[in-house]
PDB file of C-alpha atoms in Angstrom:
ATOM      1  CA  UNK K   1     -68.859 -81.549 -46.781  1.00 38.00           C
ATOM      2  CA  UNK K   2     -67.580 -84.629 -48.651  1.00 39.00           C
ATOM      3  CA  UNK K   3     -69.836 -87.670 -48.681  1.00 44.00           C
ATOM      4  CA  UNK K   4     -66.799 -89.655 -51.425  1.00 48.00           C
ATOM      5  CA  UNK K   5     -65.251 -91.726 -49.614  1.00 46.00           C
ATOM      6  CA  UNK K   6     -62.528 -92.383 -52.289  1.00 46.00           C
ATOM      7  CA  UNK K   7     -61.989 -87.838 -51.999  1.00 42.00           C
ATOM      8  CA  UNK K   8     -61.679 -88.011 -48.467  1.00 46.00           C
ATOM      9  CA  UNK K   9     -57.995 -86.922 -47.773  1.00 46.00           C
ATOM     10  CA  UNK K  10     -56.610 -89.947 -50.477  1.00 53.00           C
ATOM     11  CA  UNK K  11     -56.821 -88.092 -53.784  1.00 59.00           C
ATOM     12  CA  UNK K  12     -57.704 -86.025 -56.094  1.00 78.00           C
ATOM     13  CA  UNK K  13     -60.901 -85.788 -57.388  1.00 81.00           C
ATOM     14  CA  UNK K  14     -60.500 -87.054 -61.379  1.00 83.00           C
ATOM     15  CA  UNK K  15     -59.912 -84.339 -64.136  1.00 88.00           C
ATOM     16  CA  UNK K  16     -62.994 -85.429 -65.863  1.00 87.00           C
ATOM     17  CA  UNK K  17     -65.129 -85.907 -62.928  1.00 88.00           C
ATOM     18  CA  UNK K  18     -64.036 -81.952 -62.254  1.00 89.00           C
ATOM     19  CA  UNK K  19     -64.813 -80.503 -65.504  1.00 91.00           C
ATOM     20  CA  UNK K  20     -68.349 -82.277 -65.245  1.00 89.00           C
ATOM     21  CA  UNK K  21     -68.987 -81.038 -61.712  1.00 88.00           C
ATOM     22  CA  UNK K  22     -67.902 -77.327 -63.428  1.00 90.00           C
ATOM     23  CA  UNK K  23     -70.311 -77.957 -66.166  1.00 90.00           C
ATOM     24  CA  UNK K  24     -73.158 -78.851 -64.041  1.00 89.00           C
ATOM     25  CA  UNK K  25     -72.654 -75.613 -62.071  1.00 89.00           C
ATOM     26  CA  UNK K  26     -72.535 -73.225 -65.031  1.00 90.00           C
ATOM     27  CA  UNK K  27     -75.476 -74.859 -67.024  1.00 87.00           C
ATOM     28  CA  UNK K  28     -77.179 -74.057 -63.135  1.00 85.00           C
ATOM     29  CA  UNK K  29     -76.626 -71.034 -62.462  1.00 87.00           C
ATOM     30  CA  UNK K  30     -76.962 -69.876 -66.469  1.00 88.00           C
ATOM     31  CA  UNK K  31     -80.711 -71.110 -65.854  1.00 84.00           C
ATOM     32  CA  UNK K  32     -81.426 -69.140 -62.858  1.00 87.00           C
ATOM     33  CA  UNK K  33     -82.403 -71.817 -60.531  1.00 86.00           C
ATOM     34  CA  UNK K  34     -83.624 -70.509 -57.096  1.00 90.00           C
ATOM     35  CA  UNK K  35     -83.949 -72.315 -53.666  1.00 91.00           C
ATOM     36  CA  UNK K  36     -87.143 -72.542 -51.531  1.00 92.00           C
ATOM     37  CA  UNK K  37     -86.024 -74.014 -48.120  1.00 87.00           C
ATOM     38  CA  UNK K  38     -82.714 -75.741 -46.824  1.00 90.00           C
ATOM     39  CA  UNK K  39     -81.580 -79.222 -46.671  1.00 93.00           C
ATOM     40  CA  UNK K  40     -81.055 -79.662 -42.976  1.00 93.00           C
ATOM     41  CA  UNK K  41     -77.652 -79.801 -40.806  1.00 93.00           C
ATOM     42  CA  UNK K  42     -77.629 -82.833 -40.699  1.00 95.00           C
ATOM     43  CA  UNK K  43     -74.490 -85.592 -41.638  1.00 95.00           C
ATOM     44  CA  UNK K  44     -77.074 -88.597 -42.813  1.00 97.00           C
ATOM     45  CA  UNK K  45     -80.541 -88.830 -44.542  1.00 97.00           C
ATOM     46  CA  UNK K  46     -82.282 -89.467 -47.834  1.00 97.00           C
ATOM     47  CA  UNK K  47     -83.622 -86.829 -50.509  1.00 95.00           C
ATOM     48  CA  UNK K  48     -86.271 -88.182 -52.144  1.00 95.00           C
ATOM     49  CA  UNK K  49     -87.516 -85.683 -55.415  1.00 89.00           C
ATOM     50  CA  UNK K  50     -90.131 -86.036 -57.813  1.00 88.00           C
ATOM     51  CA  UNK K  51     -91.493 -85.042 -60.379  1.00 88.00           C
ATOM     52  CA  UNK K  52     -89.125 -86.657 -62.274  1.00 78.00           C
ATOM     53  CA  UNK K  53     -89.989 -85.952 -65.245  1.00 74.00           C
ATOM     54  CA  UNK K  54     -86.145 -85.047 -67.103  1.00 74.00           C
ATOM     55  CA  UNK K  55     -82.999 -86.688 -67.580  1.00 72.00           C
ATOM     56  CA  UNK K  56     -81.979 -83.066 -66.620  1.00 76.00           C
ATOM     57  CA  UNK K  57     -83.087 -83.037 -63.040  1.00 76.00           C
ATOM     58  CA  UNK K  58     -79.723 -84.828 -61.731  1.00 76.00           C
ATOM     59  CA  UNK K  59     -78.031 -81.649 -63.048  1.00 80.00           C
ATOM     60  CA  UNK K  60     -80.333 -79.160 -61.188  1.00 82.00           C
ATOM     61  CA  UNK K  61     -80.812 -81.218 -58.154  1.00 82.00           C
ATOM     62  CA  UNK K  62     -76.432 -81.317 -58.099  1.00 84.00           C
ATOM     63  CA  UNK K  63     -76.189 -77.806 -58.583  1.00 86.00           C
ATOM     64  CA  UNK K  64     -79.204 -76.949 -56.074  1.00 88.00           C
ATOM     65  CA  UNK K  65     -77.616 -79.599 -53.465  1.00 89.00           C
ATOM     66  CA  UNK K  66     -73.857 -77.533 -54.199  1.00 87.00           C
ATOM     67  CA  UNK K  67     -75.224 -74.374 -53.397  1.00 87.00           C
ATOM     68  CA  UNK K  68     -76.159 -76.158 -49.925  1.00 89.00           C
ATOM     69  CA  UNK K  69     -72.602 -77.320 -49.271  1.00 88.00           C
ATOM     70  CA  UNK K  70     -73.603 -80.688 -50.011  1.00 89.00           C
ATOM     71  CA  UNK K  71     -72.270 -83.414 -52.559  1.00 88.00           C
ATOM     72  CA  UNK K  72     -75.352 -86.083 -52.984  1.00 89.00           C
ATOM     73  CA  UNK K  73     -75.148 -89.147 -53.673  1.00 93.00           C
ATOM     74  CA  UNK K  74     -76.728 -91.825 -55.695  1.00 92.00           C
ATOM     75  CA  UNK K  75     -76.954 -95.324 -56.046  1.00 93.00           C
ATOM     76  CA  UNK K  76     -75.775 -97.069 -59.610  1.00 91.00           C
ATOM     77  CA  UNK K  77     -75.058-100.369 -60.852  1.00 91.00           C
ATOM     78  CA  UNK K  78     -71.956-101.817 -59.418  1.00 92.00           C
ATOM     79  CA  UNK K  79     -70.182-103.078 -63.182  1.00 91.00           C
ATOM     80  CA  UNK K  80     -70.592 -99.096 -64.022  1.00 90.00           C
ATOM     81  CA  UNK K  81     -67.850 -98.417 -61.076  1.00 92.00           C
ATOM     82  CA  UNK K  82     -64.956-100.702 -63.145  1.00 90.00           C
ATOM     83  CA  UNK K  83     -62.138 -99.798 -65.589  1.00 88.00           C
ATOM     84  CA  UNK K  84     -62.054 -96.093 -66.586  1.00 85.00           C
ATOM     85  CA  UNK K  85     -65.123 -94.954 -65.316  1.00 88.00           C
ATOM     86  CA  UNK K  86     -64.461 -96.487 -61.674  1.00 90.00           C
ATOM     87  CA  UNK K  87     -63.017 -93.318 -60.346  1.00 91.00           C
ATOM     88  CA  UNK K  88     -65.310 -90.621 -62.122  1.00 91.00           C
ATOM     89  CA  UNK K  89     -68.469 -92.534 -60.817  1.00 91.00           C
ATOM     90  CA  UNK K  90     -67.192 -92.401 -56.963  1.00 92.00           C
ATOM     91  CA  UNK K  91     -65.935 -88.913 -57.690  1.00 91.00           C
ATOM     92  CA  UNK K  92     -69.399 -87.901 -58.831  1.00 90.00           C
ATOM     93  CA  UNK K  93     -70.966 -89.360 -55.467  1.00 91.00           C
ATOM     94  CA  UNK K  94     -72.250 -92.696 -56.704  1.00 92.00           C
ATOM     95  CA  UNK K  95     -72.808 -96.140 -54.705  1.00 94.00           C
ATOM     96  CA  UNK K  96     -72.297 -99.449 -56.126  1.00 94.00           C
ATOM     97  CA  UNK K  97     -75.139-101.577 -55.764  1.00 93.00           C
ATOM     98  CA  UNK K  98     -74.585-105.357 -56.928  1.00 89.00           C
ATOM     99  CA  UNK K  99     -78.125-106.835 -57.630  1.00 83.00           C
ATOM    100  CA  UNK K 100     -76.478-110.422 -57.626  1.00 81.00           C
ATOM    101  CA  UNK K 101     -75.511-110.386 -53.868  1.00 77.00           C
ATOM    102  CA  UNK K 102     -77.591-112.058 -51.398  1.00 69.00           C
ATOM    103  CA  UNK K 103     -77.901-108.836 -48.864  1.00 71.00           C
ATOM    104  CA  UNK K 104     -80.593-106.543 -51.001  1.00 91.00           C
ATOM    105  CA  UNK K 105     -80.384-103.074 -51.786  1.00 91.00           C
ATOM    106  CA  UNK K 106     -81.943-101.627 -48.468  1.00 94.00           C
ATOM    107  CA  UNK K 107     -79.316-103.459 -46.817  1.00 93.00           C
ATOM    108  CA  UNK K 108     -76.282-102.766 -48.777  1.00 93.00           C
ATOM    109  CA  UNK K 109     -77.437 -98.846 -48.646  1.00 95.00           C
ATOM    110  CA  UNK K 110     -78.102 -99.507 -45.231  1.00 96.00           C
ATOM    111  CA  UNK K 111     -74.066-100.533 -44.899  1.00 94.00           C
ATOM    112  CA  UNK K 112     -73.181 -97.607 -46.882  1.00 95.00           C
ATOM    113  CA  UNK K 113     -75.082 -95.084 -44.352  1.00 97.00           C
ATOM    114  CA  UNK K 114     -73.168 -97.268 -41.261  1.00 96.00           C
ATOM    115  CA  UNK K 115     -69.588 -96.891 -42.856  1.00 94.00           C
ATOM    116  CA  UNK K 116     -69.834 -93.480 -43.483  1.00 94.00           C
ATOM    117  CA  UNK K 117     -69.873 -89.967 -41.829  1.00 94.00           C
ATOM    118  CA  UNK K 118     -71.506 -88.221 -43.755  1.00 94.00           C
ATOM    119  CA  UNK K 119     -74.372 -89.660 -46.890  1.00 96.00           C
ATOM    120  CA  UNK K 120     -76.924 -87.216 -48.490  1.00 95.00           C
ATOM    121  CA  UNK K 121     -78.575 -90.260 -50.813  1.00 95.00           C
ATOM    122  CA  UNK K 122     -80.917 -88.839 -53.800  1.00 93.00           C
ATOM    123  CA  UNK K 123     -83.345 -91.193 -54.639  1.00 92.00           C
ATOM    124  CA  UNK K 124     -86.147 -90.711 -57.940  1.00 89.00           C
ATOM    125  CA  UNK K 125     -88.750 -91.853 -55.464  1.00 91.00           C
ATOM    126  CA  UNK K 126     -91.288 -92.282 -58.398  1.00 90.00           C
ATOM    127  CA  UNK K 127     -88.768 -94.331 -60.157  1.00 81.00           C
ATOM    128  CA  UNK K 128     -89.197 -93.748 -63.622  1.00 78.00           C
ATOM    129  CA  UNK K 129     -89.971 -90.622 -65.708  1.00 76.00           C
ATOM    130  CA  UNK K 130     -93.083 -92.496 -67.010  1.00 78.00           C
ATOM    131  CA  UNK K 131     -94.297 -92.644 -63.804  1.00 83.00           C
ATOM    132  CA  UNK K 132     -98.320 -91.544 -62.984  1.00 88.00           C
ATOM    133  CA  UNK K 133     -97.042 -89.609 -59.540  1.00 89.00           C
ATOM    134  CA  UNK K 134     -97.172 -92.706 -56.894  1.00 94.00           C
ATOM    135  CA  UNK K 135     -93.753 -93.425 -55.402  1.00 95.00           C
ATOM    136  CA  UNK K 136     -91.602 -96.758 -54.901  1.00 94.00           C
ATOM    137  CA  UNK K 137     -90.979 -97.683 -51.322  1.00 95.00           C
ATOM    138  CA  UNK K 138     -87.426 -97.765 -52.086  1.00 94.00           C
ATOM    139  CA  UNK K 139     -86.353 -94.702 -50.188  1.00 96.00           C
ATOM    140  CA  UNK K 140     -88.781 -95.311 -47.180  1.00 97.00           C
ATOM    141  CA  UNK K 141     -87.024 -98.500 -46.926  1.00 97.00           C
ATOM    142  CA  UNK K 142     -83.407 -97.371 -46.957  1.00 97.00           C
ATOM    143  CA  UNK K 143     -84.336 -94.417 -44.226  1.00 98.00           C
ATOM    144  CA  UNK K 144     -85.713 -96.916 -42.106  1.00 97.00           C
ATOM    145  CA  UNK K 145     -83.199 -99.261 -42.093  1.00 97.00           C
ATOM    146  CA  UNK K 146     -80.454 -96.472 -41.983  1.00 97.00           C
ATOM    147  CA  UNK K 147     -82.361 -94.875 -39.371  1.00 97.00           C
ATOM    148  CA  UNK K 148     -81.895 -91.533 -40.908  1.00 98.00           C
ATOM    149  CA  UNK K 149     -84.840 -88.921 -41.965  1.00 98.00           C
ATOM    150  CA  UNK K 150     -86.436 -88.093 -45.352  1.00 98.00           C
ATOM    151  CA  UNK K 151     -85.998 -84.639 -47.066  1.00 97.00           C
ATOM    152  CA  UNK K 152     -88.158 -84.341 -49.864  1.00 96.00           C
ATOM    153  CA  UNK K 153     -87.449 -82.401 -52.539  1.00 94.00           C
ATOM    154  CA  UNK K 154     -89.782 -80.884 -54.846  1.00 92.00           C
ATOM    155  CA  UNK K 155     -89.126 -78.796 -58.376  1.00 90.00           C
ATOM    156  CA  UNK K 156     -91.291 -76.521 -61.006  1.00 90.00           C
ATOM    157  CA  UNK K 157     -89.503 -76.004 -64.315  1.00 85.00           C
ATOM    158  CA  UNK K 158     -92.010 -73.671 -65.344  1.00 88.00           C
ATOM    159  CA  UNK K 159     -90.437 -71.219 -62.672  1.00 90.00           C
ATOM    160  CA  UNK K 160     -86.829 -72.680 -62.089  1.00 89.00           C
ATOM    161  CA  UNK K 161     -87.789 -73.292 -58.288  1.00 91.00           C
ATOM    162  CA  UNK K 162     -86.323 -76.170 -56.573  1.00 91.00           C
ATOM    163  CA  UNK K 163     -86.758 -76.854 -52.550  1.00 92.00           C
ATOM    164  CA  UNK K 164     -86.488 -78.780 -49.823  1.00 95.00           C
ATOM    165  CA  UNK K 165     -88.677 -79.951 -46.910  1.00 96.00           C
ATOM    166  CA  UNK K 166     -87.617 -79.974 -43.188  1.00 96.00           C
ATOM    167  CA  UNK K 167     -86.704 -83.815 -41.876  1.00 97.00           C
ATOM    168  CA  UNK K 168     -89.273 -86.229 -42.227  1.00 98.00           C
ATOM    169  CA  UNK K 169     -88.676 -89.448 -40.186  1.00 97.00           C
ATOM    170  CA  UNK K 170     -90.312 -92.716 -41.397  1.00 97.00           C
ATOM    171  CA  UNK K 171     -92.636 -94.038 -38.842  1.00 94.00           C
ATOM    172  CA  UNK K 172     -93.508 -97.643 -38.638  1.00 94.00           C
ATOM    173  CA  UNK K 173     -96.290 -96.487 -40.777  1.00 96.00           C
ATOM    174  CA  UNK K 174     -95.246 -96.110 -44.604  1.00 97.00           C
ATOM    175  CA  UNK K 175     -98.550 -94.326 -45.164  1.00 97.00           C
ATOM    176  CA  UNK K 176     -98.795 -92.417 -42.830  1.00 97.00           C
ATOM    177  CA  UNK K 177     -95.059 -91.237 -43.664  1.00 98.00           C
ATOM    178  CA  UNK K 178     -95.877 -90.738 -47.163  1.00 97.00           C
ATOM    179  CA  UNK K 179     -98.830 -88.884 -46.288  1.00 97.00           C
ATOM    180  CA  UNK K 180     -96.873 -85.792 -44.573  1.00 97.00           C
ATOM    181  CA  UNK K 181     -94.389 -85.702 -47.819  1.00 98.00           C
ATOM    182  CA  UNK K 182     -97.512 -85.474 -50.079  1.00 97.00           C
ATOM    183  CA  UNK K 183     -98.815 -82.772 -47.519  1.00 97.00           C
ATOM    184  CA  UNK K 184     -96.192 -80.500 -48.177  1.00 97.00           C
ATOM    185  CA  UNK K 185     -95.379 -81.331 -51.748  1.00 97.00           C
ATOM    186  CA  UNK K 186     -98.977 -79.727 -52.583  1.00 97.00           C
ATOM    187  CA  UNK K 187     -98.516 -76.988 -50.085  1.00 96.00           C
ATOM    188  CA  UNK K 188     -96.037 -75.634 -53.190  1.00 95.00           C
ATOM    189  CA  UNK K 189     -97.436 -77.170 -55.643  1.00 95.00           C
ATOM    190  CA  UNK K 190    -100.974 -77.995 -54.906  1.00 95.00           C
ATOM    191  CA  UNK K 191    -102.461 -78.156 -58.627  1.00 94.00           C
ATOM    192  CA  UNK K 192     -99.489 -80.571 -60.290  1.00 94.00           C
ATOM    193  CA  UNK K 193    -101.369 -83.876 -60.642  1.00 94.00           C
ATOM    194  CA  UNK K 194     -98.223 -86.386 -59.920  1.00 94.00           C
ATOM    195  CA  UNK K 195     -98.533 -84.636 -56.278  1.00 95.00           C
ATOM    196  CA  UNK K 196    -102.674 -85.301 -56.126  1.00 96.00           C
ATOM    197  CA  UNK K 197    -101.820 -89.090 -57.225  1.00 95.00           C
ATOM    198  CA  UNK K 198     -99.171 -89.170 -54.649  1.00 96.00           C
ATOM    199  CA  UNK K 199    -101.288 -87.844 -51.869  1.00 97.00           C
ATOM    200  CA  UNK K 200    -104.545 -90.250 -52.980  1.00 97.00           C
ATOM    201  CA  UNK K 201    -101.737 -93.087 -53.014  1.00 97.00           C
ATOM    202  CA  UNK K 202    -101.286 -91.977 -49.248  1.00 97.00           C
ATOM    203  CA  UNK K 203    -104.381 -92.282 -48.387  1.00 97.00           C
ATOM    204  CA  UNK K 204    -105.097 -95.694 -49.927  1.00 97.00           C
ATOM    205  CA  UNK K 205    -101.964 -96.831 -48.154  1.00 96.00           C
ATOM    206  CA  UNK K 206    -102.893 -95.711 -45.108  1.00 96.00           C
ATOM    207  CA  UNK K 207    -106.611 -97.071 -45.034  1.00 95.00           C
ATOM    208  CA  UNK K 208    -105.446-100.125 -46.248  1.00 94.00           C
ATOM    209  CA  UNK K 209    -103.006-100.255 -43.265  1.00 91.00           C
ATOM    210  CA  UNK K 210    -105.677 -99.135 -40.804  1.00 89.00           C
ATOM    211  CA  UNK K 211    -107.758-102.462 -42.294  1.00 89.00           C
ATOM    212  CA  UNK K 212    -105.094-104.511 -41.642  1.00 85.00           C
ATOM    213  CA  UNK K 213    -105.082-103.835 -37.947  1.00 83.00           C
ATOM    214  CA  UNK K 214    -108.603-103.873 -37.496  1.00 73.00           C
ATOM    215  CA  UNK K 215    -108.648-107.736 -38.704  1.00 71.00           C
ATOM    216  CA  UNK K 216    -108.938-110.043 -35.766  1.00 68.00           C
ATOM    217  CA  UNK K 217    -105.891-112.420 -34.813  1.00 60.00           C
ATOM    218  CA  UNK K 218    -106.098-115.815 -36.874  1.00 54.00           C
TER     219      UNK K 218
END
C-alpha cells in the first residue's frame, strides 16, 4: 500500500531513497522489535506516537509501520523537497508543508488527505524530545479537519515493544479525545510519567472545557 504519490505507477522509487528504506529494515529487525496490536484497515488516518524521546524512533516506527504493509508519512519543510533531495524526501513518504502560505498547516494536510487514496500521517504529538509528556493539538487538528481517525502509537525501549491502538475518532471535544488516547497509553504503560502528564493534561482540558459551557451566554 503506497501512500507516494510521486511512486504511484510513474517511477521508480530513488536508489538512495531504497538503500535507506533497506537500512531502516535491517537496523529493525537486528533489534528485535515486536508488535502489540495492528494499525487498522483502513486507507486514511493519523498515527500519533509518543514518547518521543530519540531521533531513532522514525526508524522503528518505519520499520514497525513496514511490517504492517504500510509506508507512513510525515510532514517536512517544503525548501527540504528541492534540488537533489526532492525525490528521496517524497520517496521516503514526506509532505511539503510551506509555513509562508496563507492556508495553515491543518489545512494544507487537510488537502493532502483529500487528494489522496491512501495517507497514514505520523505525527510526534508531543512535539519535541524535550517535551514533559503533554501533547500539541497538531494532530487532533489535522484528523478533524481530514475527517479521518487517530491511531496512537505507543513504544518501550526498555523491551523493544512498539503498538498500536484501535481508531480513535476526534470528537468535538479535544479533551475528551485526548482523554481515551491517554486511557490506553497507560493501560501498557501505566507507570511511564510522560503518559501520567498526558492523562492529567486530559483532564485539565476537559474540566476546563466543561467550565466553558457552564458559563452563561454574554
Amino acid at each position: 500500500m503506497s501512500q507516494n504519490p510521486s511512486v504511484n505507477g510513474r517511477r521508480k522509487r530513488s536508489i538512495l531513497s531504497r538503500i535507506v528504506r533497506r537500512i531502516i529494515m535491517v537496523l529493525y529487525r537486528w533489534k528485535g522489535w515486536e508488535i502489540d496490536g495492528h494499525l487498522p484497515d483502513l486507507p486514511k488516518f493519523v498515527i500519533a506516537g509518543a514518547p518521543h524521546t530519540s531521533n531513532w524512533d522514525f526508524v522503528f516506527f518505519t520499520g514497525a509501520t513496514a511490517e504492517e504493509g504500510i509506508e507512513p508519512n510525515f510532514m517536512g519543510k517544503h525548501t527540504l523537497f528541492q534540488g537533489v533531495m526532492k525525490n528521496f524526501m517524497y520517496d521516503m513518504g514526506g509532505i511539503p508543508i510551506d509555513r509562508t502560505k496563507r492556508s495553515n498547516v491543518t489545512q494544507q494536510v487537510a488537502e493532502e488527505y483529500a487528494k489522496r487514496d491512501h495517507l497514514a500521517l505520523v505525527i510526534a504529538a508531543e512535539g519535541t524530545r524535550s517535551s514533559n509528556g503533554e501533547w500539541k493539538s497538531g494532530f487532533y487538528n489535522i484528523a478533524r479537519a481530514a475527517n479521518v481517525p487517530i491511531v496512537a502509537a505507543w513504544v518501550d525501549n526498555t523491551t523493544n515493544t512498539l503498538g498500536f491502538s484501535e481508531p480513535i475518532w476526534p470528537g468535538e471535544s479535544y479533551g475528551e479525545t485526548l482523554g481515551k488516547i491517554a486511557a490506553f497509553l497507560r493501560s501498557k504503560l501505566p507507570e511511564l510519567d510522560r503518559y501520567k502528564v498526558l492523562e492529567a493534561q486530559a483532564a485539565r482540558l476537559m474540566a476546563e472545557e466543561q467550565a466553558e459551557q457552564g458559563k452563561p451566554d454574554q
